[in-house]
Structures are given as structure tokens and as C-alpha cells.
Amino acid sequence: MSQTAQKPKILLARSVFPDLLAELEKVAIVQSNQDDHLWNAVDLKAALADKDAAIITGSERIDADMLKASPQLKIVSNIAVGYNNLDMPAFKAANVMATNTPDVLTDTTADFGFTLMMATARRLTESEHWLRAGHWGKFSICDAPLSMDIHHSTLGIMGMGRIGQAIAKRARGFNMKVTYFNRSRLSEDLEKECGATYVDRETLLKQSDHIILVMPYTPENHHLFGEKELNLMKPTATLVNIARGGIVDELALAKALKENKIFGAGLDVFEGEPKVIPELLALKNVVLAPHMASATEKTRRAMIQLAIKNCLAGLNGQTPPNLLKA
Ligand code: DGY
């Protein structure tokens, strides 16, 4: 058998830095997508059919039907920490491994959560648009775009995994009171390290000046943030979502923002991304970002490298470092 014939076949579903693609091509026959087109389900299924492995992003959904049609597939390596794009019971049934990229993006994502919270509370993008539109005629004490403080305010973190904890640690530097809600409570030591107090969900909604969503997206928390939850928030509060768009009922959020039921929202993720509903686009009191919380070059490189490492480990018969439990 020639050397080429022994190489595994890998689908690298999206564009990556060329040097990393070149590295992968040394050890595998790679079907790449350097023009970075989005896949439809039919083409993705066809591309997977003869592959031993796939390296994908959260934009590619892998379901039971695709797995059934890919008899050689051993592993799907997600370039993301979130993996709601993978049908995990189907992976178990098909005996295909799935991996993600935790840790390498924690600090970068936490930084961006903070950035979005600050931009929202301090009305940064709205003010910049106002300035660019030529409305800044004079310095004004009371007529400036007045905003909300971060320091000494109460932060409510929904989801206290790695990223939630990293946000809590940043908040201490701003003298914030940090509260959190999570499926399971952190150990006392970890709570102390993060300077965070556990509260129930309703308390968090009612007492927080700023709420940030960082929990994984599951069928149970689909549209968890709807009219009822938004009505419990303070009218001076902000809501930031760096988790997944589907956790928030976007129409209810747009209505609450329009009626000034809450002060503002910062959104990095959207239910129908890359499409953003017009109801949100029309509002001034929302900061919108194109799913970029982990997007520094250093972190995106680290995510791709870890995804490749996971993929090759699985193909070589080893347990990938970030194997997901089905
Ligand atoms: C993640 O890692 O889950 C980010 O949202 C990028 O998909």
C-alpha cells in the first residue's frame, strides 16, 4: 500500500490558517474549505460519507442521518467549547467520538464578555454612532449619553463553568458584587476563589445590575430568557449573552428593550445566526457582535491546534484529550 493510501481522510469543514492546514496535510488526506463556504446538510452528509474524521465548527450540525451515512467515521472534532451542534445520543449510537476545545478560549471569551457588558452599560456603540452622525455639538453634563456603572454594581452570572468563573475573577477587580446561578453549586473553596455567592435564579434576575449568560445550550434551556424573566429584571439592568442565541427569546428581548423594561443588551450570539432579527437590528440599546468572543488570532489558533490534536489522537487509537461524554 502506498503511503498516501494509508493516510486517513479528514474533512476540515471550514477555513483555517494556511500553516495549520499544511501541517495537517502532512499526515492526512484533507478535504478543506479554504473559501469558507457554509455547508448545507446534503453537501455535508456527502462530504462526510467517505471520511475517517471531521474537524468542524459550531456552524456545522451533525445528526444521526449523517452519522449513519458515514461508515468509516471515527471522530468529529469540534473547534468550539460548545457542542450543541452535535447530536450526542446519535454519536453514542453510531460509536463515533466527539471532542471540543475547552480551556484554550476561557480567558479570551471572559475578556469579551466583560467588553460586551461594559459597552452595553456605558452605551459605547450607540454613542459612537451618535458622534459619527454629527450630533456632538458640545460637551454636556446632563445631556451626554448617560449610562450605567459597572463598578460596585451586582453581577449575575448564569452558568458557572470555566468561563463564568473567569468572568467572576475579572469582576472582583471592578469591586462588583458577584452572584451566580448554576445547575450545581461550586465548592466553598471555589466560591471563595471566584468571590462569588450562589443565589437562586429568581433572586439573580431580580437583584442583578448586569446579567451575563455563559451556560451551555441544551433543549432544557431553550428560550429560558423570555418575557417573564425579562420582566423580573431591574429596568436599569443589562443582559449579555455570550453563550448561545437560542437561550434567549429574541422577540421578547427586542420588545423589552423597545419598551425600556431593561436598560440594554449585549449579544454575541443569535438564534438564527448569521441572521439577526430586524426587531433587534432596529434598536439602539443593544450592542450586537458577530459571535466573536473567542476571536483573537492567538486563541483561534490554539482552538484549531487542539481540535487537530483531538482528531489525530482519536484516529491513532488514543483517547482524545477532550473526549465528550455522550
Ligand atoms: C465556542 O467555542 O463554543 C464558541 O462559541 C465558538 O463557537
Coordinates of C-alpha atoms and ligand atoms in Angstrom, one line a residue:
M1 CA 0.0 0.0 0.0
S2 CA 1.4 3.4 -0.9
Q3 CA 1.9 6.0 1.9
T4 CA -0.9 8.1 0.5
A5 CA -3.3 5.2 0.8
Q6 CA -2.6 4.8 4.5
K7 CA -3.3 8.3 5.3
P8 CA -6.7 9.0 7.0
K9 CA -9.3 11.0 5.1
I10 CA -10.3 14.1 7.1
L11 CA -12.9 16.7 6.3
L12 CA -11.7 20.1 7.5
A13 CA -15.1 21.8 7.2
R14 CA -14.0 25.4 7.5
S15 CA -11.1 27.6 6.6
V16 CA -8.1 27.6 8.9
F17 CA -4.8 29.4 9.0
P18 CA -2.8 28.0 6.0
D19 CA 0.2 26.9 8.0
L20 CA -2.1 24.7 10.2
L21 CA -3.8 23.2 7.1
A22 CA -0.3 22.5 5.7
E23 CA 0.7 20.7 8.9
L24 CA -2.5 18.6 8.8
E25 CA -1.9 17.7 5.1
K26 CA 1.4 16.1 6.1
V27 CA -0.4 13.4 7.9
A28 CA -3.9 13.2 6.3
I29 CA -5.7 13.5 3.0
V30 CA -7.7 16.6 3.7
Q31 CA -10.8 17.9 2.1
S32 CA -10.6 21.5 3.0
N33 CA -12.8 24.5 2.5
Q34 CA -10.4 27.4 2.4
D35 CA -13.1 29.6 0.7
D36 CA -15.0 29.1 3.9
H37 CA -18.5 28.4 2.5
L38 CA -21.3 27.4 4.8
W39 CA -22.5 23.8 4.3
N40 CA -26.0 22.7 3.7
A41 CA -27.0 19.4 5.3
V42 CA -27.0 17.5 2.0
D43 CA -23.5 18.5 0.9
L44 CA -22.1 18.0 4.4
K45 CA -23.6 14.5 4.5
A46 CA -22.0 13.7 1.2
A47 CA -18.6 15.1 2.3
L48 CA -18.6 13.0 5.4
A49 CA -19.6 9.8 3.7
D50 CA -16.0 8.6 2.8
K51 CA -14.2 10.3 5.7
D52 CA -12.4 8.8 8.8
A53 CA -12.7 12.0 10.7
A54 CA -14.1 15.6 10.5
I55 CA -12.9 18.8 12.1
I56 CA -15.8 21.2 12.2
T57 CA -17.1 24.4 13.9
G58 CA -20.3 25.1 15.8
S59 CA -22.0 26.1 12.5
E60 CA -21.9 22.6 11.2
R61 CA -24.7 20.4 12.6
I62 CA -24.0 16.7 12.7
D63 CA -27.1 14.5 13.1
A64 CA -28.0 10.8 13.2
D65 CA -28.7 10.6 9.5
M66 CA -25.2 11.9 8.6
L67 CA -23.5 9.5 11.0
K68 CA -25.4 6.6 9.6
A69 CA -24.2 7.5 6.1
S70 CA -20.6 7.7 7.2
P71 CA -19.5 4.1 8.0
Q72 CA -15.7 5.0 8.4
L73 CA -16.2 8.0 10.6
K74 CA -14.3 7.6 13.9
I75 CA -14.3 11.1 15.3
V76 CA -15.8 14.5 14.9
S77 CA -13.6 17.2 16.4
N78 CA -15.4 20.5 17.1
I79 CA -13.4 23.7 17.0
A80 CA -15.5 25.2 19.8
V81 CA -16.2 24.5 23.5
G82 CA -20.0 24.5 22.9
Y83 CA -21.2 21.4 21.2
N84 CA -25.0 21.8 20.8
N85 CA -24.4 21.3 17.1
L86 CA -23.7 17.6 17.8
D87 CA -26.5 15.1 18.3
M88 CA -24.7 13.4 21.2
P89 CA -27.1 10.4 21.6
A90 CA -26.6 9.7 17.9
F91 CA -22.8 9.8 18.3
K92 CA -23.1 7.2 21.1
A93 CA -25.4 5.0 19.0
A94 CA -23.0 5.3 16.0
N95 CA -20.0 4.7 18.2
V96 CA -18.3 7.9 16.8
M97 CA -16.2 10.0 19.2
A98 CA -16.8 13.7 19.6
T99 CA -14.5 16.3 21.1
N100 CA -14.4 20.0 21.9
T101 CA -11.8 22.7 22.7
P102 CA -12.2 23.9 26.3
D103 CA -9.6 25.8 28.3
V104 CA -7.7 27.4 25.5
L105 CA -10.5 30.0 24.9
T106 CA -11.6 30.7 28.5
D107 CA -9.7 33.9 29.2
T108 CA -10.3 35.4 25.8
T109 CA -14.0 34.7 26.0
A110 CA -14.3 36.0 29.5
D111 CA -12.5 39.2 28.4
F112 CA -15.0 39.6 25.6
G113 CA -18.0 39.0 28.0
F114 CA -16.7 41.9 30.0
T115 CA -16.1 44.0 27.0
L116 CA -19.7 43.5 25.9
M117 CA -21.1 44.2 29.3
M118 CA -19.1 47.4 29.6
A119 CA -20.0 48.5 26.1
T120 CA -23.7 47.9 26.8
A121 CA -23.8 49.5 30.2
R122 CA -21.8 52.5 29.0
R123 CA -23.7 52.8 25.7
L124 CA -20.4 52.8 23.8
T125 CA -21.6 51.8 20.3
E126 CA -24.7 53.9 20.4
S127 CA -22.6 56.9 21.5
E128 CA -20.1 56.3 18.7
H129 CA -22.9 56.1 16.1
W130 CA -24.3 59.4 17.5
L131 CA -20.9 61.1 17.3
R132 CA -20.3 59.8 13.7
A133 CA -23.7 61.1 12.7
G134 CA -22.6 64.6 13.7
H135 CA -24.8 65.0 16.8
W136 CA -22.0 66.0 19.1
G137 CA -22.3 69.8 19.3
K138 CA -20.9 70.4 22.7
F139 CA -19.7 68.8 25.9
S140 CA -22.7 68.5 28.1
I141 CA -23.0 67.5 31.7
C142 CA -26.6 66.1 31.7
D143 CA -27.3 65.8 28.0
A144 CA -24.5 63.3 27.3
P145 CA -25.5 59.7 26.6
L146 CA -25.8 58.9 30.3
S147 CA -25.2 55.3 31.2
M148 CA -24.9 52.6 34.0
D149 CA -22.0 51.9 36.3
I150 CA -20.1 48.7 36.3
H151 CA -18.0 49.2 39.5
H152 CA -19.8 48.4 42.8
S153 CA -22.8 47.0 40.9
T154 CA -24.2 43.5 41.2
L155 CA -23.2 41.0 38.5
G156 CA -25.3 37.8 38.0
I157 CA -23.5 35.0 36.1
M158 CA -25.8 32.3 34.7
G159 CA -23.6 29.2 34.2
M160 CA -20.5 28.9 36.4
G161 CA -18.2 26.8 34.4
R162 CA -14.7 27.8 33.4
I163 CA -15.8 31.0 31.5
G164 CA -18.2 32.0 34.2
Q165 CA -15.5 31.6 36.8
A166 CA -13.0 33.7 34.8
I167 CA -15.6 36.4 34.5
A168 CA -16.2 36.4 38.2
K169 CA -12.5 36.8 38.8
R170 CA -12.4 39.8 36.5
A171 CA -15.4 41.4 38.2
R172 CA -13.6 41.4 41.6
G173 CA -11.2 44.0 40.1
F174 CA -14.2 46.2 39.5
N175 CA -15.4 45.9 43.0
M176 CA -18.6 44.2 41.8
K177 CA -20.7 42.0 44.0
V178 CA -20.7 38.7 42.1
T179 CA -23.6 36.3 42.3
Y180 CA -24.2 33.2 40.2
F181 CA -26.7 30.5 39.4
N182 CA -25.6 27.1 38.1
R183 CA -27.0 23.6 37.9
S184 CA -24.7 22.6 40.7
R185 CA -23.2 24.8 43.3
L186 CA -19.4 25.3 43.3
S187 CA -17.3 24.0 46.2
E188 CA -16.8 26.5 49.1
D189 CA -13.2 26.9 48.1
L190 CA -14.0 27.7 44.5
E191 CA -16.7 30.2 45.5
K192 CA -14.1 31.9 47.7
E193 CA -11.6 31.9 44.9
C194 CA -14.1 33.5 42.5
G195 CA -15.5 35.8 45.1
A196 CA -19.0 34.6 44.1
T197 CA -22.2 33.9 46.0
Y198 CA -24.7 31.3 44.9
V199 CA -28.3 32.6 44.5
D200 CA -31.4 31.1 43.0
R201 CA -32.4 32.1 39.5
E202 CA -35.2 34.4 40.6
T203 CA -33.0 36.2 43.0
L204 CA -30.3 36.6 40.4
L205 CA -32.9 38.0 37.9
K206 CA -34.3 40.5 40.4
Q207 CA -31.1 41.7 42.1
S208 CA -28.5 41.9 39.3
D209 CA -27.5 45.1 37.7
H210 CA -25.8 43.1 34.9
I211 CA -26.6 39.6 33.9
I212 CA -24.3 37.5 31.7
L213 CA -25.2 34.2 30.1
V214 CA -22.4 31.7 29.8
M215 CA -24.2 28.3 30.3
P216 CA -24.2 25.5 27.7
Y217 CA -27.3 25.5 25.4
T218 CA -29.4 22.4 25.9
P219 CA -33.0 21.6 25.0
E220 CA -34.0 22.4 28.6
N221 CA -32.8 26.0 28.5
H222 CA -34.2 26.8 25.0
H223 CA -35.8 30.3 25.3
L224 CA -35.1 30.3 29.1
F225 CA -34.9 34.1 28.9
G226 CA -38.4 35.1 27.8
E227 CA -40.9 37.8 28.8
K228 CA -41.4 36.5 32.3
E229 CA -37.7 36.5 33.1
L230 CA -37.1 39.9 31.4
N231 CA -39.9 41.4 33.5
L232 CA -38.2 40.3 36.7
M233 CA -35.1 42.2 35.8
K234 CA -34.5 45.8 37.0
P235 CA -35.3 48.5 34.4
T236 CA -31.8 49.7 34.9
A237 CA -30.2 46.3 34.3
T238 CA -28.3 44.9 31.3
L239 CA -28.3 41.4 29.8
V240 CA -25.3 40.0 28.0
N241 CA -25.3 36.7 26.0
I242 CA -22.1 35.1 25.0
A243 CA -23.5 31.5 25.3
R244 CA -25.9 30.6 22.5
G245 CA -28.6 32.6 20.9
G246 CA -31.4 30.0 21.5
I247 CA -31.2 30.6 25.2
V248 CA -32.9 33.9 24.8
D249 CA -36.3 34.5 23.2
E250 CA -35.1 37.3 20.9
L251 CA -38.6 38.7 20.1
A252 CA -39.4 39.0 23.8
L253 CA -36.0 40.6 24.3
A254 CA -36.5 43.1 21.5
K255 CA -39.9 44.0 23.0
A256 CA -38.4 44.5 26.5
L257 CA -35.6 46.7 25.1
K258 CA -38.1 48.7 23.0
E259 CA -40.3 49.3 26.0
N260 CA -37.3 50.1 28.2
K261 CA -38.2 47.2 30.5
I262 CA -34.4 46.7 30.8
F263 CA -31.6 49.2 30.1
G264 CA -29.7 47.4 27.4
A265 CA -28.5 44.1 26.0
G266 CA -25.2 42.9 24.6
L267 CA -25.4 40.0 22.2
D268 CA -22.6 38.0 20.7
V269 CA -24.8 35.1 19.6
F270 CA -28.1 34.8 17.8
E271 CA -30.6 32.0 17.4
G272 CA -30.6 32.2 13.6
E273 CA -27.0 33.4 13.1
P274 CA -25.6 34.7 10.9
K275 CA -29.0 36.3 10.5
V276 CA -30.1 38.8 13.2
I277 CA -33.8 39.5 13.5
P278 CA -34.9 43.0 12.3
E279 CA -36.5 43.7 15.6
L280 CA -33.1 43.7 17.3
L281 CA -31.3 45.5 14.4
A282 CA -33.7 48.4 14.7
L283 CA -32.8 49.1 18.4
K284 CA -30.2 51.5 19.8
N285 CA -30.0 50.0 23.3
V286 CA -28.4 46.7 22.1
V287 CA -24.8 46.0 21.2
L288 CA -24.5 43.4 18.5
A289 CA -21.4 41.4 17.8
P290 CA -20.8 38.6 15.2
H291 CA -20.1 35.6 17.5
M292 CA -16.6 36.8 18.2
A293 CA -15.9 36.2 21.9
S294 CA -13.1 33.8 21.2
A295 CA -11.8 35.6 18.1
T296 CA -8.3 36.6 18.8
E297 CA -5.7 35.2 16.4
K298 CA -3.8 33.5 19.3
T299 CA -6.9 31.8 20.7
R300 CA -8.4 30.8 17.4
R301 CA -5.0 29.2 16.5
A302 CA -5.0 27.4 19.8
M303 CA -8.6 26.1 19.2
I304 CA -7.7 24.8 15.8
Q305 CA -4.5 23.2 17.1
L306 CA -6.4 21.5 19.9
A307 CA -9.1 20.3 17.5
I308 CA -6.4 18.8 15.3
K309 CA -4.7 17.1 18.3
N310 CA -8.0 15.7 19.4
C311 CA -8.8 14.4 15.9
L312 CA -5.4 12.8 15.4
A313 CA -5.4 11.2 18.8
G314 CA -8.8 9.6 18.0
L315 CA -7.6 8.3 14.7
N316 CA -4.5 6.9 16.2
G317 CA -6.5 4.8 18.7
Q318 CA -5.7 7.0 21.7
T319 CA -8.3 8.7 23.9
P320 CA -8.5 12.3 22.7
P321 CA -7.7 14.9 25.4
N322 CA -11.2 16.4 25.2
L323 CA -13.4 13.4 24.5
L324 CA -17.0 14.3 25.2
K325 CA -19.3 12.1 27.2
A326 CA -22.3 11.0 25.1
Ligands
DGY1 C1 -17.4 28.1 21.4 O1 -16.3 27.8 21.5 O2 -18.4 27.4 21.7 C2 -17.7 29.5 20.7 O3 -19.0 29.9 20.8 C3 -17.3 29.4 19.3 O4 -18.1 28.5 18.6

